[in-house]
CSV table of C-alpha atoms in Angstrom, one decimal:
chain,number,residue,atom,x,y,z
A,216,MET,CA,23.5,53.4,2.5
A,217,THR,CA,21.7,50.3,2.2
A,218,ASP,CA,18.4,49.7,0.3
A,219,THR,CA,15.3,48.8,2.3
A,220,LEU,CA,13.0,46.0,1.3
A,221,PRO,CA,9.5,47.5,0.6
A,222,ALA,CA,6.8,46.5,2.9
A,223,PRO,CA,4.9,43.2,2.0
A,224,VAL,CA,1.9,45.0,0.8
A,225,ASP,CA,4.1,46.5,-1.7
A,226,TRP,CA,5.9,43.3,-2.8
A,227,PRO,CA,5.3,42.5,-6.5
A,228,GLU,CA,3.6,39.0,-7.3
A,229,SER,CA,6.9,37.7,-8.4
A,230,THR,CA,8.3,38.1,-4.8
A,231,TRP,CA,5.6,36.4,-2.8
A,232,ARG,CA,5.0,33.6,-5.7
A,233,SER,CA,8.8,32.7,-5.6
A,234,ALA,CA,9.0,32.7,-1.7
A,235,VAL,CA,5.9,30.3,-1.6
A,236,ALA,CA,7.0,28.2,-4.5
A,237,ARG,CA,10.6,27.5,-3.1
A,238,VAL,CA,9.5,24.5,-1.0
A,239,ARG,CA,6.0,23.0,-1.3
A,240,ALA,CA,4.3,19.8,-0.5
A,241,GLY,CA,4.1,17.5,-3.5
A,242,ARG,CA,2.7,14.2,-3.9
A,243,ARG,CA,0.8,12.9,-0.4
A,244,LEU,CA,2.5,9.7,0.3
A,245,ALA,CA,-0.1,8.0,2.1
A,246,PRO,CA,0.1,4.1,1.9
A,247,ALA,CA,-3.0,2.0,1.4
A,248,ALA,CA,-1.4,-0.7,3.7
A,249,TRP,CA,1.2,-0.7,6.1
A,250,PRO,CA,3.6,-3.7,6.8
A,251,GLY,CA,2.1,-6.8,8.7
A,252,GLY,CA,-1.2,-5.7,8.1
A,253,ALA,CA,-1.1,-2.9,10.5
A,254,ARG,CA,-4.1,-0.4,10.7
A,255,CYS,CA,-1.7,2.5,11.2
A,256,ALA,CA,2.0,3.7,11.5
A,257,LEU,CA,3.4,5.1,14.9
A,258,ALA,CA,6.5,7.0,14.4
A,259,LEU,CA,8.1,8.0,17.6
A,260,SER,CA,11.3,10.3,17.6
A,261,PHE,CA,13.4,11.9,20.2
A,262,ASP,CA,15.7,15.2,19.7
A,263,CYS,CA,18.8,14.4,21.9
A,264,ASP,CA,19.8,18.1,21.9
A,265,HIS,CA,21.4,17.6,25.4
A,266,GLU,CA,24.1,20.4,25.9
A,267,THR,CA,23.8,21.6,22.5
A,268,ALA,CA,20.5,23.2,23.6
A,269,GLU,CA,22.7,25.8,25.5
A,270,LEU,CA,25.6,25.8,23.4
A,271,GLY,CA,24.0,26.1,20.1
A,272,SER,CA,22.4,29.5,21.2
A,273,GLY,CA,25.8,30.7,22.3
A,274,GLY,CA,25.3,30.0,25.9
A,275,GLN,CA,27.9,28.4,28.5
A,276,ALA,CA,25.7,28.6,31.8
A,277,VAL,CA,26.9,26.0,33.7
A,278,GLY,CA,23.3,25.1,35.4
A,279,ARG,CA,21.6,25.0,32.1
A,280,LEU,CA,24.3,22.5,30.7
A,281,GLY,CA,23.8,20.3,33.7
A,282,TRP,CA,20.1,20.5,33.2
A,283,ALA,CA,20.7,19.3,29.7
A,284,GLU,CA,22.9,16.6,30.7
A,285,PHE,CA,19.9,14.9,32.7
A,286,GLY,CA,18.5,14.1,29.0
A,287,ARG,CA,21.8,12.1,28.6
A,288,ARG,CA,22.3,10.4,32.1
A,289,VAL,CA,18.5,9.8,32.9
A,290,GLY,CA,16.3,10.5,29.9
A,291,VAL,CA,17.6,8.3,27.2
A,292,PRO,CA,18.2,5.3,29.2
A,293,ARG,CA,14.8,5.4,30.5
A,294,ILE,CA,13.6,5.9,26.9
A,295,LEU,CA,15.5,3.0,25.5
A,296,ASN,CA,14.4,0.6,28.4
A,297,LEU,CA,10.8,1.8,27.9
A,298,LEU,CA,11.1,0.7,24.2
A,299,ALA,CA,12.7,-2.4,24.6
A,300,HIS,CA,9.9,-3.5,27.1
A,301,HIS,CA,7.3,-2.6,24.2
A,302,GLU,CA,9.4,-3.8,21.4
A,303,ALA,CA,9.1,-0.5,19.6
A,304,LYS,CA,11.8,1.3,17.2
A,305,ALA,CA,12.0,4.8,17.0
A,306,SER,CA,14.3,7.6,15.8
A,307,PHE,CA,16.8,9.7,17.7
A,308,PHE,CA,17.9,13.0,16.3
A,309,ILE,CA,21.2,14.0,17.7
A,310,PRO,CA,23.4,17.1,17.1
A,311,ALA,CA,26.9,16.1,15.7
A,312,VAL,CA,28.5,17.9,19.0
A,313,ALA,CA,26.3,15.9,21.4
A,314,ALA,CA,27.3,12.7,19.8
A,315,LEU,CA,30.8,13.6,20.4
A,316,ILE,CA,30.3,14.5,23.7
A,317,ASP,CA,29.5,11.1,24.5
A,318,PRO,CA,29.9,8.7,21.5
A,319,GLU,CA,28.5,5.8,23.6
A,320,GLU,CA,25.0,7.1,23.5
A,321,PRO,CA,24.4,7.1,19.8
A,322,ARG,CA,26.4,3.6,19.7
A,323,ARG,CA,23.8,2.2,22.1
A,324,ILE,CA,20.8,3.5,20.2
A,325,VAL,CA,22.1,2.0,17.0
A,326,ALA,CA,23.0,-1.3,18.9
A,327,GLU,CA,19.3,-1.7,20.2
A,328,GLY,CA,18.0,-1.2,16.6
A,329,HIS,CA,16.9,2.3,16.6
A,330,GLU,CA,17.6,5.2,13.9
A,331,VAL,CA,20.0,7.9,14.4
A,332,GLY,CA,19.4,11.0,12.3
A,333,VAL,CA,21.0,14.4,11.6
A,334,HIS,CA,20.1,17.3,13.9
A,335,GLY,CA,22.6,20.0,13.1
A,336,TRP,CA,26.2,20.6,14.1
A,337,ILE,CA,25.5,22.3,17.6
A,338,HIS,CA,21.7,23.0,17.4
A,339,GLU,CA,22.5,26.0,15.4
A,340,ASN,CA,19.8,28.3,13.7
A,341,THR,CA,20.2,27.1,10.4
A,342,SER,CA,18.0,29.9,9.1
A,343,THR,CA,21.2,32.1,9.8
A,344,LEU,CA,23.6,30.4,7.5
A,345,ASP,CA,24.6,30.9,4.1
A,346,ALA,CA,24.6,28.0,1.5
A,347,ALA,CA,28.0,27.3,1.4
A,348,SER,CA,28.3,27.1,5.5
A,349,GLU,CA,25.0,25.1,6.0
A,350,ARG,CA,26.4,22.5,3.2
A,351,SER,CA,29.5,22.3,5.1
A,352,MET,CA,27.7,22.0,8.3
A,353,LEU,CA,25.4,19.0,7.1
A,354,VAL,CA,28.3,17.1,5.4
A,355,ARG,CA,30.4,17.5,9.0
A,356,SER,CA,27.4,16.4,11.1
A,357,ARG,CA,26.5,13.5,8.7
A,358,ASP,CA,29.8,12.1,8.6
A,359,VAL,CA,30.7,12.5,12.4
A,360,LEU,CA,27.5,10.5,13.1
A,361,GLU,CA,28.4,7.7,10.7
A,362,GLU,CA,31.9,7.6,12.0
A,363,ILE,CA,30.4,7.0,15.6
A,364,THR,CA,27.7,4.7,14.9
A,365,GLY,CA,28.9,2.8,11.7
A,366,GLN,CA,25.8,3.7,9.8
A,367,ARG,CA,25.4,6.6,7.6
A,368,PRO,CA,22.3,8.9,8.6
A,369,VAL,CA,19.7,8.9,5.8
A,370,GLY,CA,17.3,11.3,7.9
A,371,HIS,CA,17.6,15.1,8.6
A,372,ARG,CA,15.7,17.2,11.0
A,373,ALA,CA,16.5,20.8,11.3
A,374,ALA,CA,17.7,22.0,15.0
A,375,GLN,CA,14.8,24.2,16.3
A,376,TRP,CA,13.0,23.3,13.1
A,377,ASP,CA,14.5,26.5,11.6
A,378,LEU,CA,15.2,26.2,7.8
A,379,SER,CA,17.0,28.5,5.7
A,380,ALA,CA,15.8,29.2,1.8
A,381,ASN,CA,18.6,26.3,0.9
A,382,THR,CA,17.9,23.7,3.6
A,383,ILE,CA,15.9,21.3,1.8
A,384,ARG,CA,17.7,21.8,-1.4
A,385,LEU,CA,20.9,20.8,0.2
A,386,VAL,CA,19.3,17.7,2.1
A,387,ALA,CA,18.1,16.6,-1.2
A,388,GLU,CA,21.3,17.1,-3.0
A,389,LEU,CA,23.4,15.3,-0.3
A,390,GLY,CA,21.1,12.2,-0.7
A,391,PHE,CA,19.3,12.0,2.4
A,392,ALA,CA,16.1,9.9,1.9
A,393,TYR,CA,14.1,11.9,4.2
A,394,ASP,CA,13.5,15.2,6.1
A,395,SER,CA,11.3,15.8,9.1
A,396,SER,CA,11.2,19.3,9.8
A,397,MET,CA,8.2,20.6,8.0
A,398,MET,CA,4.4,20.6,8.7
A,399,ALA,CA,2.5,20.8,5.5
A,400,ASP,CA,0.6,17.6,6.4
A,401,GLU,CA,0.1,14.6,8.8
A,402,ASP,CA,0.9,11.9,6.5
A,403,CYS,CA,4.2,11.8,4.5
A,404,TYR,CA,4.6,13.6,1.2
A,405,GLU,CA,7.2,14.2,-1.5
A,406,LEU,CA,8.9,17.7,-1.4
A,407,VAL,CA,8.9,20.0,-4.3
A,408,LEU,CA,11.3,22.3,-5.1
A,409,ASP,CA,10.6,25.5,-7.2
A,410,GLY,CA,8.2,23.3,-9.1
A,411,VAL,CA,10.1,20.3,-9.4
A,412,ALA,CA,9.7,17.0,-7.4
A,413,SER,CA,12.7,16.5,-5.4
A,414,GLY,CA,12.2,12.6,-4.6
A,415,LEU,CA,13.0,13.6,-1.1
A,416,VAL,CA,10.1,12.4,1.3
A,417,GLU,CA,9.1,14.6,4.1
A,418,VAL,CA,8.0,12.8,7.5
A,419,PRO,CA,6.1,15.8,8.9
A,420,VAL,CA,6.4,17.1,12.4
A,421,ASP,CA,4.1,19.6,14.1
A,422,TRP,CA,4.2,21.6,17.2
A,423,VAL,CA,1.1,20.2,18.6
A,424,ARG,CA,2.8,16.5,18.7
A,425,ASP,CA,6.0,18.1,20.6
A,426,ASP,CA,6.3,17.5,24.3
A,427,ALA,CA,8.3,20.8,24.9
A,428,VAL,CA,5.8,23.0,23.6
A,429,TYR,CA,3.7,22.0,26.6
A,430,LEU,CA,6.0,21.0,29.3
A,431,SER,CA,9.3,22.9,28.7
A,432,PHE,CA,10.6,25.7,31.2
A,433,ASN,CA,12.8,28.5,30.2
A,434,ARG,CA,13.9,31.6,31.9
A,435,THR,CA,14.9,33.5,29.0
A,436,PRO,CA,12.7,34.0,27.1
A,437,PRO,CA,10.3,33.1,30.1
A,438,THR,CA,8.1,30.0,29.3
A,439,ARG,CA,6.5,27.9,31.9
A,440,PRO,CA,4.7,24.4,31.4
A,441,TYR,CA,1.2,25.3,30.6
A,442,ALA,CA,-0.1,21.7,30.4
A,443,SER,CA,-0.3,18.8,32.9
A,444,PRO,CA,1.4,15.4,31.8
A,445,GLU,CA,-2.2,14.1,31.7
A,446,GLN,CA,-3.1,16.9,29.2
A,447,VAL,CA,-0.2,15.8,27.2
A,448,ARG,CA,-1.0,12.0,27.0
A,449,ASP,CA,-4.3,12.7,26.1
A,450,ILE,CA,-3.5,15.0,23.0
A,451,PHE,CA,-1.1,12.4,21.8
A,452,ILE,CA,-3.3,9.6,22.3
A,453,ARG,CA,-6.1,11.4,20.4
A,454,GLU,CA,-3.6,12.2,17.7
A,455,PHE,CA,-2.8,8.4,17.6
A,456,ASN,CA,-6.6,7.6,17.6
A,457,ALA,CA,-7.4,9.7,14.5
A,458,ALA,CA,-4.6,8.2,12.7
A,459,PHE,CA,-5.7,4.9,13.5
A,460,ASP,CA,-9.2,5.5,12.2
A,461,GLU,CA,-7.9,6.9,9.1
A,462,GLY,CA,-5.4,4.3,8.6
A,463,GLY,CA,-2.6,6.9,8.6
A,464,LEU,CA,0.6,8.0,10.3
A,465,CYS,CA,1.0,9.4,13.9
A,466,GLN,CA,4.4,11.1,14.4
A,467,LEU,CA,5.5,12.3,17.8
A,468,VAL,CA,8.6,14.4,19.0
A,469,MET,CA,9.9,14.4,22.4
A,470,HIS,CA,12.9,15.2,24.1
A,471,PRO,CA,14.8,13.2,26.9
A,472,PHE,CA,15.2,16.2,29.0
A,473,VAL,CA,11.6,17.0,29.0
A,474,ILE,CA,9.8,13.5,28.7
A,475,GLY,CA,12.4,11.7,30.8
A,476,TYR,CA,11.4,12.6,34.0
A,477,ARG,CA,9.6,10.2,36.6
A,478,SER,CA,6.5,12.0,36.7
A,479,ARG,CA,6.4,12.2,32.7
A,480,ILE,CA,8.1,9.2,31.2
A,481,TRP,CA,4.5,7.5,31.8
A,482,ILE,CA,3.2,9.5,29.0
A,483,LEU,CA,5.3,7.7,26.6
A,484,GLU,CA,4.3,4.4,28.2
A,485,GLU,CA,0.8,5.2,28.0
A,486,VAL,CA,0.8,6.1,24.4
A,487,LEU,CA,2.6,2.8,23.7
A,488,ARG,CA,0.2,0.7,25.8
A,489,HIS,CA,-2.7,2.3,24.2
A,490,ALA,CA,-1.3,2.0,20.6
A,491,ARG,CA,-0.8,-1.7,21.1
A,492,ALA,CA,-4.4,-2.2,22.9
A,493,ARG,CA,-6.2,-0.5,20.0
A,494,GLY,CA,-5.2,-3.1,17.5
A,495,PRO,CA,-2.5,-3.8,14.7
A,496,VAL,CA,0.1,-1.0,14.6
A,497,TRP,CA,3.4,-0.5,13.2
A,498,ILE,CA,5.8,1.2,15.5
A,499,ALA,CA,8.7,2.1,13.4
A,500,SER,CA,11.5,4.4,12.7
A,501,HIS,CA,11.1,7.2,10.4
A,502,GLN,CA,13.6,5.8,8.3
A,503,ALA,CA,11.4,2.7,7.8
A,504,VAL,CA,8.5,4.9,7.5
A,505,ALA,CA,9.5,7.0,4.7
A,506,ALA,CA,11.0,4.1,2.8
A,507,HIS,CA,7.5,2.4,2.9
A,508,ALA,CA,5.7,5.6,2.1
A,509,ALA,CA,8.0,6.3,-1.1
A,510,ALA,CA,7.5,2.9,-2.2
A,511,GLN,CA,3.9,2.3,-1.4
A,512,GLY,CA,2.4,5.8,-1.1
A,513,ALA,CA,0.1,7.3,-3.6
A,514,ASP,CA,-1.7,10.6,-4.2
A,515,GLY,CA,-4.3,10.9,-1.4
């Protein structure tokens, strides 16, 4: 017979305080100035889940693996060509298995001056792992990406943005410079673990700044696109405009198998054109943004 946990209404104060305090937002790292006299920073990121979007959930459906391959064959090259045209740098978060399937992709990304970050081993749900397994997975993922690209990743993004109670502690202990999986702010901040400043920078994400939320299709569980490309463009540009007015950070998340279609890639191009036309903007990798925020940021 197993003990059952009491209902949340019956939790003692120590239980809910401990849960809340495990990982908190600490110092707000909002630089007073951005490099080159830029008014704000634009941090573009692309989650290259590819085939691991299916494999990581235990699936092996041939059709879904082919759909995911679109992001590799078509989406990433289109994105890289567009970034080069606009002289913009970005971050690509890649599961290790996706990198092993086609090592030339992360090599090209790095060769063109972009960052490659850790995004799990096979796009697994991190929250289901025990601490030892999660640590081993993080080390293996980091080492595979380093072996393939020749550069040790300094950034981490949890696959599916699912974190265990140990994730942030392990990311800090393993020497990553930043995480990009949490949502406590719009500007960077320092992560606090059990009341102690960790030194780990958070480059925050959010569902509202993620293309898949609006444009993805899935049979199980059933999801359908509910926003048009024009609406997604407007949301992203509104996010950028607010960051520009505040002198802050606009961070966006996109997926090559979502944004990479002919009828959608123009969203990214419109964002880049608008950002350049609005005024001085620093379009940089998450690694560069985190480093600048850590060095120049102060309590907001």
